[in-house]
CSV table of C-alpha atoms and ligand atoms in Angstrom, one decimal:
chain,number,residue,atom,x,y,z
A,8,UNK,CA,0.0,0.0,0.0
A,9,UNK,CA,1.3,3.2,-1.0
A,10,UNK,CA,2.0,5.5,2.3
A,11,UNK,CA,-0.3,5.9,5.1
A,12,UNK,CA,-3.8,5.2,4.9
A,13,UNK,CA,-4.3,8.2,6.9
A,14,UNK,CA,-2.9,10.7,4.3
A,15,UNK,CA,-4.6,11.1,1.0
A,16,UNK,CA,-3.4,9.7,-2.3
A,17,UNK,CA,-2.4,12.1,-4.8
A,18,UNK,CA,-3.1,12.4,-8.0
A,19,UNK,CA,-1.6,14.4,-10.8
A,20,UNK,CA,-4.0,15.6,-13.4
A,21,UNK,CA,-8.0,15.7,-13.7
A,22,UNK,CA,-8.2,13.9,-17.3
A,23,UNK,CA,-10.0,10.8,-17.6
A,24,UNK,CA,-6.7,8.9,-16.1
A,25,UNK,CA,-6.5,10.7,-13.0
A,26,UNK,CA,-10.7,10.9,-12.2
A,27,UNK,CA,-11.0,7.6,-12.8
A,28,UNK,CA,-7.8,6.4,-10.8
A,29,UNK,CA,-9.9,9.1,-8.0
A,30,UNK,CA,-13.5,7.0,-8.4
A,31,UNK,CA,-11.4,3.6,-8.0
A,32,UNK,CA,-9.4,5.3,-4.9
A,33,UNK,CA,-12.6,7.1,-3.1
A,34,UNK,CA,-15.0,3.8,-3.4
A,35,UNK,CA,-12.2,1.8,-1.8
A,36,UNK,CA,-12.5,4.3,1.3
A,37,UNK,CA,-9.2,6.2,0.6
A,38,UNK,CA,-9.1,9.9,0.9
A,39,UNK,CA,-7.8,11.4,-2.5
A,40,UNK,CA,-6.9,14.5,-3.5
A,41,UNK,CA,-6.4,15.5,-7.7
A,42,UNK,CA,-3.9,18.3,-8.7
A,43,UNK,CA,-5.4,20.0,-11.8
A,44,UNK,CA,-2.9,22.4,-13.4
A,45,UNK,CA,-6.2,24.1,-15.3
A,46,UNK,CA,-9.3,26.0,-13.8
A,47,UNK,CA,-11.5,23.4,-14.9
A,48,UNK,CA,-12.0,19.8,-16.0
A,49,UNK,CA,-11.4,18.5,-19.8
A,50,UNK,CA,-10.0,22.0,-20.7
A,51,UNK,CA,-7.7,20.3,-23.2
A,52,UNK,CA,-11.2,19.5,-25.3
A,53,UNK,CA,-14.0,22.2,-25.7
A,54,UNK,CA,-16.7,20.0,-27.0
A,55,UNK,CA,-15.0,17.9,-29.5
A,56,UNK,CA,-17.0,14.7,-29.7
A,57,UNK,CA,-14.5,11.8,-29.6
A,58,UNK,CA,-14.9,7.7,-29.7
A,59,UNK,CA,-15.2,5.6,-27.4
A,60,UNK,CA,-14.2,2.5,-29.1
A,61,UNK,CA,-15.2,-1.2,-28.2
A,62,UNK,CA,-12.9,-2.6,-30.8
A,63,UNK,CA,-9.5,-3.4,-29.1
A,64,UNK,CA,-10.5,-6.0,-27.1
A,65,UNK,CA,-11.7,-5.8,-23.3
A,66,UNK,CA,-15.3,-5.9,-24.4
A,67,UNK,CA,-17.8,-3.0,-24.4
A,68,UNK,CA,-16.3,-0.1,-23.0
A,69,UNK,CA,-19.2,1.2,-20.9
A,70,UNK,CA,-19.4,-2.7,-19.1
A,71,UNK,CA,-15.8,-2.0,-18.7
A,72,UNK,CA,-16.1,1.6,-17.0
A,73,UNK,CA,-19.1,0.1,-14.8
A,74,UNK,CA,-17.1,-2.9,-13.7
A,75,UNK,CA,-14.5,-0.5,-12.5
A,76,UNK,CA,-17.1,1.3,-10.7
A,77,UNK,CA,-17.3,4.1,-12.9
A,78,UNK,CA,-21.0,5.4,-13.1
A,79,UNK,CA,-22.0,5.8,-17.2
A,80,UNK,CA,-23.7,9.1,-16.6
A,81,UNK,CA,-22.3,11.0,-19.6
A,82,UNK,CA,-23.7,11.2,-23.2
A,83,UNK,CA,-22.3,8.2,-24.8
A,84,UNK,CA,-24.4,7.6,-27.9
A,85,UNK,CA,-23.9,4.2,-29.3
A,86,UNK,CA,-22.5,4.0,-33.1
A,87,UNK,CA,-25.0,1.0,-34.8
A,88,UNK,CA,-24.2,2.8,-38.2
A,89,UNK,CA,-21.3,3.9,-39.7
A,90,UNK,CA,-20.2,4.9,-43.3
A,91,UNK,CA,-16.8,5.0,-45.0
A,92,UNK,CA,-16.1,7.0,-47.7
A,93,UNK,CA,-13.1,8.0,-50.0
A,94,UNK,CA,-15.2,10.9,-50.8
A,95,UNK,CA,-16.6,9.6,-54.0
A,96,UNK,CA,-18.3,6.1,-53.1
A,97,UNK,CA,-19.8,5.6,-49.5
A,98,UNK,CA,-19.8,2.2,-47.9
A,99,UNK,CA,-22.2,1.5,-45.7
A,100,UNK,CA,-22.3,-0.3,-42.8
A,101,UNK,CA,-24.6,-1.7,-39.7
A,102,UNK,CA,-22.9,-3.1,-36.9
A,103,UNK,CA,-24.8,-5.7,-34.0
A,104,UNK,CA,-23.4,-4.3,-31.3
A,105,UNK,CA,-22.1,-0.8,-30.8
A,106,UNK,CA,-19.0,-0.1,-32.7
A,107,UNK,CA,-18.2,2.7,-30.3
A,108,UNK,CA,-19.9,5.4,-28.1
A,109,UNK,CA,-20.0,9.2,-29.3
A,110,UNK,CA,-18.9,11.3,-26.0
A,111,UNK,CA,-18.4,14.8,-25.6
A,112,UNK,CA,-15.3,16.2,-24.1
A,113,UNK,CA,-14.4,19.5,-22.6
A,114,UNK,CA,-15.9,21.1,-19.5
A,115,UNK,CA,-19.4,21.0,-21.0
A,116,UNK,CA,-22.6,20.0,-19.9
A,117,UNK,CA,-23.0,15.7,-20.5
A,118,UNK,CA,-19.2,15.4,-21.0
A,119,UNK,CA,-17.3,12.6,-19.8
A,120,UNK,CA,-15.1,14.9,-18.5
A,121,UNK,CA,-18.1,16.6,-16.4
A,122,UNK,CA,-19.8,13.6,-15.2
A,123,UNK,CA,-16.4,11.9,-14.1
A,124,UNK,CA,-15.0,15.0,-12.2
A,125,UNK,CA,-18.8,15.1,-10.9
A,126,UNK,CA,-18.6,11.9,-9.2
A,127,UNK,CA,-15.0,12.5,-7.9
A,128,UNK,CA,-16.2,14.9,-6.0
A,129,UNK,CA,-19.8,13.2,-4.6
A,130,UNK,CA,-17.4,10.3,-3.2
A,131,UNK,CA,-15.4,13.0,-1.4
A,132,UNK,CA,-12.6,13.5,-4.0
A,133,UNK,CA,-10.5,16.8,-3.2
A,134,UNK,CA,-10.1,18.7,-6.8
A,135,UNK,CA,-7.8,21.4,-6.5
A,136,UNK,CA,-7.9,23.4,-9.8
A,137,UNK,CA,-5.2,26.1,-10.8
A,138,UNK,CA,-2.7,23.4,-9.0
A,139,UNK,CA,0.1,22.3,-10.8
A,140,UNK,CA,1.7,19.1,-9.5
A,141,UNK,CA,5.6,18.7,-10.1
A,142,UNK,CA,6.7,15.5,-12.3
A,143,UNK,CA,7.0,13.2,-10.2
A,144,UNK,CA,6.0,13.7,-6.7
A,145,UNK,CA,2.3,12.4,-6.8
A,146,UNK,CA,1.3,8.8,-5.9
A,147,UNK,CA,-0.1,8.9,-9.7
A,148,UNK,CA,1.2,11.1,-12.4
A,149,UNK,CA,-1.9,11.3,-14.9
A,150,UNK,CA,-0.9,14.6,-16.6
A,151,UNK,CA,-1.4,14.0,-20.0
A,152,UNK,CA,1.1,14.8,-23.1
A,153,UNK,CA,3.4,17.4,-21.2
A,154,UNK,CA,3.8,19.2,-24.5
A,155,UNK,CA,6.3,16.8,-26.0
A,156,UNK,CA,6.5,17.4,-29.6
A,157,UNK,CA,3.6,16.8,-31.6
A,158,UNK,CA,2.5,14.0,-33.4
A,159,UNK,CA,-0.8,14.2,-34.6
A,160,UNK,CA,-2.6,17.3,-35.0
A,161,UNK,CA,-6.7,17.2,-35.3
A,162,UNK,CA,-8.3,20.3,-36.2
A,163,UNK,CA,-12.3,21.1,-36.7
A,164,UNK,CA,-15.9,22.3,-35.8
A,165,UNK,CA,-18.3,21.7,-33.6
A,166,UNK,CA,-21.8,23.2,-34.6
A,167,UNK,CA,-25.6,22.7,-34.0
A,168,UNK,CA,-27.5,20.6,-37.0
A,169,UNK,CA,-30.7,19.2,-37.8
A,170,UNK,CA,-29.2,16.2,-39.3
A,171,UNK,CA,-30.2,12.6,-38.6
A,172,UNK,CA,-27.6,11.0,-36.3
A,173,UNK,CA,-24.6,9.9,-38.4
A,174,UNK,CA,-20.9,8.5,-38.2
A,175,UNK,CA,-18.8,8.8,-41.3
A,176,UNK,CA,-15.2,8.3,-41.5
A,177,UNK,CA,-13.2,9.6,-44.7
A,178,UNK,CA,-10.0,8.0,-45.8
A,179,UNK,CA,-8.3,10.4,-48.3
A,180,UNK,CA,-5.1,11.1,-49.3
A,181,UNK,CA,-5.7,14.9,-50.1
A,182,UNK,CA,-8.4,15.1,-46.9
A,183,UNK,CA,-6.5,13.8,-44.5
A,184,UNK,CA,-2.8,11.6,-45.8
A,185,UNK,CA,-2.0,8.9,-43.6
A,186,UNK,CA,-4.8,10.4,-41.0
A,187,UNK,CA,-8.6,10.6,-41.3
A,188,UNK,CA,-11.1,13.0,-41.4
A,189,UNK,CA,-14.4,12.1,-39.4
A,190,UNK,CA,-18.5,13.3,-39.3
A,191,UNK,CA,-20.1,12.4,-35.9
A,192,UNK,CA,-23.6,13.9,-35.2
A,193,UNK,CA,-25.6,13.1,-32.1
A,194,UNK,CA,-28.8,14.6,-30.9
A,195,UNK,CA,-28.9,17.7,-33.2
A,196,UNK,CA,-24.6,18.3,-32.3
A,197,UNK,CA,-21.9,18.0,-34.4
A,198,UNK,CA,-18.0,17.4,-34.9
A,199,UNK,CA,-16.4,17.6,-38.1
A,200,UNK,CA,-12.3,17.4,-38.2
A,201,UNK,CA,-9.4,15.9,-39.7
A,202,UNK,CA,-6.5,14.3,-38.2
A,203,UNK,CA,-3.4,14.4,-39.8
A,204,UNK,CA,0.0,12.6,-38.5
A,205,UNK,CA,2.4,14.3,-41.3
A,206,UNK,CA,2.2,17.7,-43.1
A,207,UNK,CA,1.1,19.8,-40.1
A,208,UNK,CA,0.9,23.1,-41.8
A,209,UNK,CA,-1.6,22.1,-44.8
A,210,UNK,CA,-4.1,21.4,-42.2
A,211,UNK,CA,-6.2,24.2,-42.7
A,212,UNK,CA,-6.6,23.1,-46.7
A,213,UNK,CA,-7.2,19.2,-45.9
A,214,UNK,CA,-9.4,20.3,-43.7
A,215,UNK,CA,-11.9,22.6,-45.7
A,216,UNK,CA,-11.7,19.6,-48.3
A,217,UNK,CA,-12.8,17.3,-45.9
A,218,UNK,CA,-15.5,20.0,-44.9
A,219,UNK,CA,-17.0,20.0,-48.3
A,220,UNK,CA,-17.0,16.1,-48.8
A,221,UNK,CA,-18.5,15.4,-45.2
A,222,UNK,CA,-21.0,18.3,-44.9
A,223,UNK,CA,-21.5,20.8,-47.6
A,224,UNK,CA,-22.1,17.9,-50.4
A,225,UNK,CA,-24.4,16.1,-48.0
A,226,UNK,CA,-26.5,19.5,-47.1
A,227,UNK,CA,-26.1,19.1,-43.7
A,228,UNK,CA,-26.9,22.3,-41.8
A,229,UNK,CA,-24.3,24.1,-39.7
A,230,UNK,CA,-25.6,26.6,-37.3
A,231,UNK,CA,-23.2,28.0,-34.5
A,232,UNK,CA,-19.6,26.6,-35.6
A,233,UNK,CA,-17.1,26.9,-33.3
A,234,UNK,CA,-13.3,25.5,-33.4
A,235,UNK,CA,-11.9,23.0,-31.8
A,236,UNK,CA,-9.1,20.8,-31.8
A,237,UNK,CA,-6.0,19.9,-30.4
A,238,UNK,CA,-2.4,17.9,-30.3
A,239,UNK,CA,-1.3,14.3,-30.1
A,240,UNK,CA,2.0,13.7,-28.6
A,241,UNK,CA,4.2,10.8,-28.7
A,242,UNK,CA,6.0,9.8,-25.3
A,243,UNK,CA,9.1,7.5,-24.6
A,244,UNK,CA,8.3,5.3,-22.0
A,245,UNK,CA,11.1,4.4,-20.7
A,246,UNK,CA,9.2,3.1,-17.2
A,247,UNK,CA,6.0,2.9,-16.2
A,248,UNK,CA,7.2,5.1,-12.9
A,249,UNK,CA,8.5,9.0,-12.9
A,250,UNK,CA,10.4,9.5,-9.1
A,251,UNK,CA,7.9,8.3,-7.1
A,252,UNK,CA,4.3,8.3,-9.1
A,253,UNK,CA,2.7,5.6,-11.1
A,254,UNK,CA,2.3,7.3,-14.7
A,255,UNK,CA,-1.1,6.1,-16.3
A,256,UNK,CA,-2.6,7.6,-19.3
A,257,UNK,CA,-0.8,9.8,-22.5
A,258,UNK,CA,1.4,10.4,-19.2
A,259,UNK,CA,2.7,7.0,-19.6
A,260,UNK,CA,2.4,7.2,-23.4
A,261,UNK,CA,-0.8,5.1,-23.6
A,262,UNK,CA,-2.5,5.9,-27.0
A,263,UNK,CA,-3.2,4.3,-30.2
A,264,UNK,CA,-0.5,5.1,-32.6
A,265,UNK,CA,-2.5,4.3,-35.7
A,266,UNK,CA,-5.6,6.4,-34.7
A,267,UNK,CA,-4.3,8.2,-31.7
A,268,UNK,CA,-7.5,6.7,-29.2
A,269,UNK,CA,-6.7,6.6,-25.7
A,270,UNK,CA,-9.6,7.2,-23.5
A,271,UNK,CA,-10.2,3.3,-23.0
A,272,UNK,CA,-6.5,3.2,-22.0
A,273,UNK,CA,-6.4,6.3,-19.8
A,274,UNK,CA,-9.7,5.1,-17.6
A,275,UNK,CA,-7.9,1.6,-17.7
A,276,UNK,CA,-4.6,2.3,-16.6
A,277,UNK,CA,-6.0,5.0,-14.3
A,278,UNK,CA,-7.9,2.0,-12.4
A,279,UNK,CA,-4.9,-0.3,-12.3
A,280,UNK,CA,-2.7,2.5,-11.0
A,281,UNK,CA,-5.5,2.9,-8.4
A,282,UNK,CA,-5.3,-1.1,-7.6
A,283,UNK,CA,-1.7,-1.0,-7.3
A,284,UNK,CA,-2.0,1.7,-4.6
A,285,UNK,CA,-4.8,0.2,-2.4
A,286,UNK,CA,-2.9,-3.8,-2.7
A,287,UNK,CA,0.8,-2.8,-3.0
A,288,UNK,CA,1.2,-4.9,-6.4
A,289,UNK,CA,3.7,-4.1,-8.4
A,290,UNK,CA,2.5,-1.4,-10.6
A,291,UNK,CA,5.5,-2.0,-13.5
A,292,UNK,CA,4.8,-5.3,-14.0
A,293,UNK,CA,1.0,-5.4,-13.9
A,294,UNK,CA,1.3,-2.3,-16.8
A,295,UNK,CA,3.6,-3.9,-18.9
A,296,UNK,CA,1.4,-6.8,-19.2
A,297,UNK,CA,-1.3,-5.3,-19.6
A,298,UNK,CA,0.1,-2.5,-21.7
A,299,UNK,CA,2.9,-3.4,-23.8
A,300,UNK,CA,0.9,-5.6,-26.3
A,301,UNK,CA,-1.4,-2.8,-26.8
A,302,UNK,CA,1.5,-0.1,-27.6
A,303,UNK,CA,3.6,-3.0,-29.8
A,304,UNK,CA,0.3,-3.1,-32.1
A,305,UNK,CA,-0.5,0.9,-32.1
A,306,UNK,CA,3.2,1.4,-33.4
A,307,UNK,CA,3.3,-1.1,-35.8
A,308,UNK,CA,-0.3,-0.8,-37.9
A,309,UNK,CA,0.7,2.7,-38.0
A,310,UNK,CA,4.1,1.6,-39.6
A,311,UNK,CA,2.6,-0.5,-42.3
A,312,UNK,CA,-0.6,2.4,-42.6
A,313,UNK,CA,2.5,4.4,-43.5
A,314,UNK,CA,4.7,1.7,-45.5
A,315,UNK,CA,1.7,0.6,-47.7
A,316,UNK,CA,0.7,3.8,-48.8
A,317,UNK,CA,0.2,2.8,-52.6
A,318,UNK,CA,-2.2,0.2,-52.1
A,319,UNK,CA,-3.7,1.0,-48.2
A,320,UNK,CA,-7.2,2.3,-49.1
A,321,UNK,CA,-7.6,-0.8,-51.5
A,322,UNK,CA,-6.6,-3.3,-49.2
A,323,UNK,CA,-9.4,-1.1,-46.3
A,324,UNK,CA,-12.2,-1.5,-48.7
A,325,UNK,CA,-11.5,-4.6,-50.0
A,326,UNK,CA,-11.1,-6.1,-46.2
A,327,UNK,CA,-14.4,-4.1,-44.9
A,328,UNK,CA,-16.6,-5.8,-47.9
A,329,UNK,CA,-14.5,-9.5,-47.0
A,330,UNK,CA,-14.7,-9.4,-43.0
A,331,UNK,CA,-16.9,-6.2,-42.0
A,332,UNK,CA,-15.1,-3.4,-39.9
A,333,UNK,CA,-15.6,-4.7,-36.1
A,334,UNK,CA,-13.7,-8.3,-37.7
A,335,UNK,CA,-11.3,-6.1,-39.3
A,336,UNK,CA,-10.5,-3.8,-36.6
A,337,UNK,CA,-10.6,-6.2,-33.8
A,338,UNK,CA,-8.1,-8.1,-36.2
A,339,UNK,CA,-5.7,-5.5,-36.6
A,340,UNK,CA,-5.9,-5.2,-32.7
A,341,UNK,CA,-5.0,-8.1,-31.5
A,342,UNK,CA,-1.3,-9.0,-31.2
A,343,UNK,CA,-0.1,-11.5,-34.3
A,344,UNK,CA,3.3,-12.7,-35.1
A,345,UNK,CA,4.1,-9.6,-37.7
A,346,UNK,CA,3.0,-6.7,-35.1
A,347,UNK,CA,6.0,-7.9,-33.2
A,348,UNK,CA,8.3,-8.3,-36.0
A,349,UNK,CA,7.4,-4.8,-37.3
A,350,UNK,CA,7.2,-2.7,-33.7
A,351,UNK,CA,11.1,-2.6,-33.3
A,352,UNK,CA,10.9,-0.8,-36.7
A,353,UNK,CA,8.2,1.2,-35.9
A,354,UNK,CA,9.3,2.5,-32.8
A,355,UNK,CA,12.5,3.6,-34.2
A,356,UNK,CA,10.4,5.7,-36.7
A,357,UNK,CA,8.7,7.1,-34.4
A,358,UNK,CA,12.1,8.2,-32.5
A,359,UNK,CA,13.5,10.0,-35.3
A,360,UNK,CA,10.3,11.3,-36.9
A,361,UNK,CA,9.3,13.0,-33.5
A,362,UNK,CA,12.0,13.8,-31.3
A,363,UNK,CA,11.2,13.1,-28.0
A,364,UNK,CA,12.4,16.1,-26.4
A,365,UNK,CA,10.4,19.1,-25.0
A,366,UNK,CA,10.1,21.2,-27.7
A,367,UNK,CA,7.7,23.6,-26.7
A,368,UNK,CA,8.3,26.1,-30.2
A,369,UNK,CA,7.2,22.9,-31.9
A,370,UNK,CA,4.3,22.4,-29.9
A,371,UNK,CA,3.0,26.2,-30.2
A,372,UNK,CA,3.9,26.4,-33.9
A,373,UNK,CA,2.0,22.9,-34.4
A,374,UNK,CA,-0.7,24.4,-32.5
A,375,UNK,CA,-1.2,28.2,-33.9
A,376,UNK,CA,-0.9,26.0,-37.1
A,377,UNK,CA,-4.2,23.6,-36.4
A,378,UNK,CA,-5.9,26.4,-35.4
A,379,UNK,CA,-8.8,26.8,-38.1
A,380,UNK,CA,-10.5,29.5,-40.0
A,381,UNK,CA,-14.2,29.4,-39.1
A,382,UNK,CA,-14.6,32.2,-40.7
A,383,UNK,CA,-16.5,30.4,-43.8
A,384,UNK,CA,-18.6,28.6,-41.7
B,421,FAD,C1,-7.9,16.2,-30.9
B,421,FAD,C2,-7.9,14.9,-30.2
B,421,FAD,C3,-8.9,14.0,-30.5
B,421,FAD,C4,-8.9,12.7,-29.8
B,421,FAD,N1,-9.9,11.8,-30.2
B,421,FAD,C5,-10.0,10.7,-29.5
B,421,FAD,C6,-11.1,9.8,-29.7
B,421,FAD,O1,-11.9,9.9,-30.6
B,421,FAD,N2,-11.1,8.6,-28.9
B,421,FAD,C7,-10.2,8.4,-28.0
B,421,FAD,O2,-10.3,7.3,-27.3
B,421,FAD,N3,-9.2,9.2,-27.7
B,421,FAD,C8,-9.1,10.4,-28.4
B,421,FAD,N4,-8.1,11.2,-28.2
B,421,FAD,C9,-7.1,10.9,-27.1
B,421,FAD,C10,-7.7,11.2,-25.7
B,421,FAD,O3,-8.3,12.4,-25.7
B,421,FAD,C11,-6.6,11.1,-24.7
B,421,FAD,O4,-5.9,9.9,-24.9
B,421,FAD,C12,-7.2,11.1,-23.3
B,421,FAD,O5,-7.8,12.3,-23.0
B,421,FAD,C13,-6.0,11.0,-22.3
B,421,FAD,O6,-6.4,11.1,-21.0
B,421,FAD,P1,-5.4,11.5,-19.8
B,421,FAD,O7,-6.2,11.6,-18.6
B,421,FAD,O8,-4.2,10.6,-19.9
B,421,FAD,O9,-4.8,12.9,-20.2
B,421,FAD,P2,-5.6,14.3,-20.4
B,421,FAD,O10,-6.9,14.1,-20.9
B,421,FAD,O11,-4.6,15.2,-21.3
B,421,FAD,O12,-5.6,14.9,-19.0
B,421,FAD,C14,-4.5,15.3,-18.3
B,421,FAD,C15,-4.8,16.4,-17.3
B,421,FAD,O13,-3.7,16.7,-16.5
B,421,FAD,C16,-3.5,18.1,-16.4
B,421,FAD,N5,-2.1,18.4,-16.1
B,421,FAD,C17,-1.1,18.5,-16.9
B,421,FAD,N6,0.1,18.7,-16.3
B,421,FAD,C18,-0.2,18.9,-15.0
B,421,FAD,C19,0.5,19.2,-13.8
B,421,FAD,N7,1.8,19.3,-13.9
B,421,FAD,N8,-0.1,19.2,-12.6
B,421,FAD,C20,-1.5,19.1,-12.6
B,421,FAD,N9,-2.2,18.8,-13.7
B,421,FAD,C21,-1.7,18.7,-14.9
B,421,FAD,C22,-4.1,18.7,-17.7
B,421,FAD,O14,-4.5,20.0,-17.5
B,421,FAD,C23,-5.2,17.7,-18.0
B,421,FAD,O15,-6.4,18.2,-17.4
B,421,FAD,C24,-8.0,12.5,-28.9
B,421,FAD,C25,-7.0,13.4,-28.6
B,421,FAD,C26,-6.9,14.6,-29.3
B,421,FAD,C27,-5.8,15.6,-28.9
């Protein structure tokens, strides 16, 4: 057990990692207390809506969240449709179960960001906002990115639309190269952006082309646009500890390196991180195993994404028609012989192609460079 029962774990960060590590920590009868460097929660995200996928294994996410004792509360609208779409053809597809959940993050009202700091604080969680927490020195480091140089950049708008429910993912090379662009609308709100992992500065033009495929040729009605967006970053791990705290989430370098998803694995790790506190296990080991499988896949789809470029969006539409996307993606996310063959070589890509230094002029030019013209909207 880490420290005394009598004095209250700390956490580092009010993201998804560090609330949930909180909910675990505070139904288990420990006192907690979160370090939040920003006023509010979610103020990384200011209404993006994001995915919740049930794809990489683990089951359905919300069964996951409850089992942890995590209280579903947030607007999490299940995906039973979805469309694919180079920008000409759309392939349609309906899906038995929910391929994912549309949540809204950002310190608005039904975010999982809300609804998680929410019940922090019913269960007698201390939030300190405007509290930065040195590397380090909490029981759970759960900070996030910590502006290491950017590797994905997503940029986009939020907006108010009568448009049917919809979830429709474009795979372009002009729209988005080697990224995505994405439609998700839920309940008369929606979230159109691109995500690019190379060629930073030409997001602005990839992303009015992706504008005009996903909403304007559809007619879908934008009223009250706003932007929003925001950074990947990559993060050597070189332990799953920093001095003395646990580091769970992006803090630990947790995200999908071939879509950049990571709430799943923030809440997850967040909750083991918790465990490890309240039993004494061995927080390294427990991570790695449960961890390391998931990072060795991330880095090497997103090597082949990037190797097979001539023939990748072939091979996507050909393998959606043959298995249906929850086989295929479920497929590409479980561990197989080549993942580990190809995430040496990955992971050195990903060395060289973003330093792993803190570059904070990188970050800020990244940044002022996603940050998108509304001004057509
Ligand atoms: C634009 C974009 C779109 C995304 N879309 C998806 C998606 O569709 N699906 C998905 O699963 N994932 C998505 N992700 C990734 C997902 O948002 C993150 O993986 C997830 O939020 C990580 O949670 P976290 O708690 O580890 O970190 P964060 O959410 O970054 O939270 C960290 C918190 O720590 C605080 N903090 C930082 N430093 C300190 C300090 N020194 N002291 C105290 N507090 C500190 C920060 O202010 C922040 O509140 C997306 C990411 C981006 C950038």
């Amino acid at each position: 057990m880490t420290g005394s029962a009598n004095r209250p774990v700390r956490i580092a960060g009010a993201g998804p990692a560090g609330l949930a590590a909180a909910i675990v920590l505070a139904r288990a009868g420990r006192a907690v207390e979160v370090l939040e460097r920003r006023s509010r929660c979610g103020a990384r995200f200011s209404g993006d809506l994001q995915g919740l996928e049930n794809w990489s294994g683990g089951g359905d996410a919300l069964a996951e969240f409850r089992a942890l004792g995590i209280t579903t509360d947030f607007h999490a609208a299940p995906c039973r449709h979805g469309v694919q779409t180079d920008g000409v053809r759309d392939d349609a597809f309906a899906f038995d179960t929910p391929a994912f959940y549309i949540v809204k993050r950002g310190d608005v009202p039904g975010s999982l960001d809300r609804a998680l700091a929410a019940q922090a604080l019913a269960l007698g969680v201390d939030i300190r906002f405007d509290t930065p927490c040195p590397e380090g020195t909490a029981d759970i480091e759960a900070t996030g990115p910590r502006g290491r140089a950017p590797f994905a950049i997503d940029t986009g708008i939020v907006f108010e639309t009568d448009a049917p429910d919809t979830a429709i993912a474009l795979l372009n090379d002009d729209a988005a190269p080697g990224g995505y662009a994405y439609l998700l609308v839920t309940g008369g709100y929606g979230c159109c952006c691109t995500m690019l992992f190379d060629d930073f500065p030409s997001i602005h033009r990839r992303f009015a082309l992706a504008r005009e495929l996903l909403v304007e040729r559809r007619g879908i009605a934008v009223r009250n646009p706003r932007a929003v967006g925001g950074l990947g970053h990559v993060r050597a791990r070189g332990s799953w500890w920093s001095g003395v705290s646990r580091c769970v989430g992006e803090a630990a370098g947790l995200q999908d390196f071939l879509w950049g998803f990571g709430i799943r694995l923030a809440v997850r790790s967040g909750a083991l991180a918790a465990e490890s506190v309240l039993t004494g296990a061995d927080y390294a080991a427990a991570a790695e195993a449960a961890f390391s499988p998931r990072l060795r896949i991330g880095v090497a789809n997103r090597w082949l994404w990037e190797h097979a470029r001539a023939g990748r969006y072939a091979l996507v539409r050909g393998a959606l028609h043959a298995a249906g996307p929850m086989r295929l993606l479920g497929w590409m996310h479980r561990e197989h012989w080549w993942h580990r063959l190809v995430a040496p070589l990955g992971a050195r890509g990903l060395r060289t192609r973003y330093p792993v230094v803190f570059d904070p002029s990188a970050a800020m030019r990244a940044a002022s460079a996603a940050a998108p013209d509304t001004s057509a909207a």
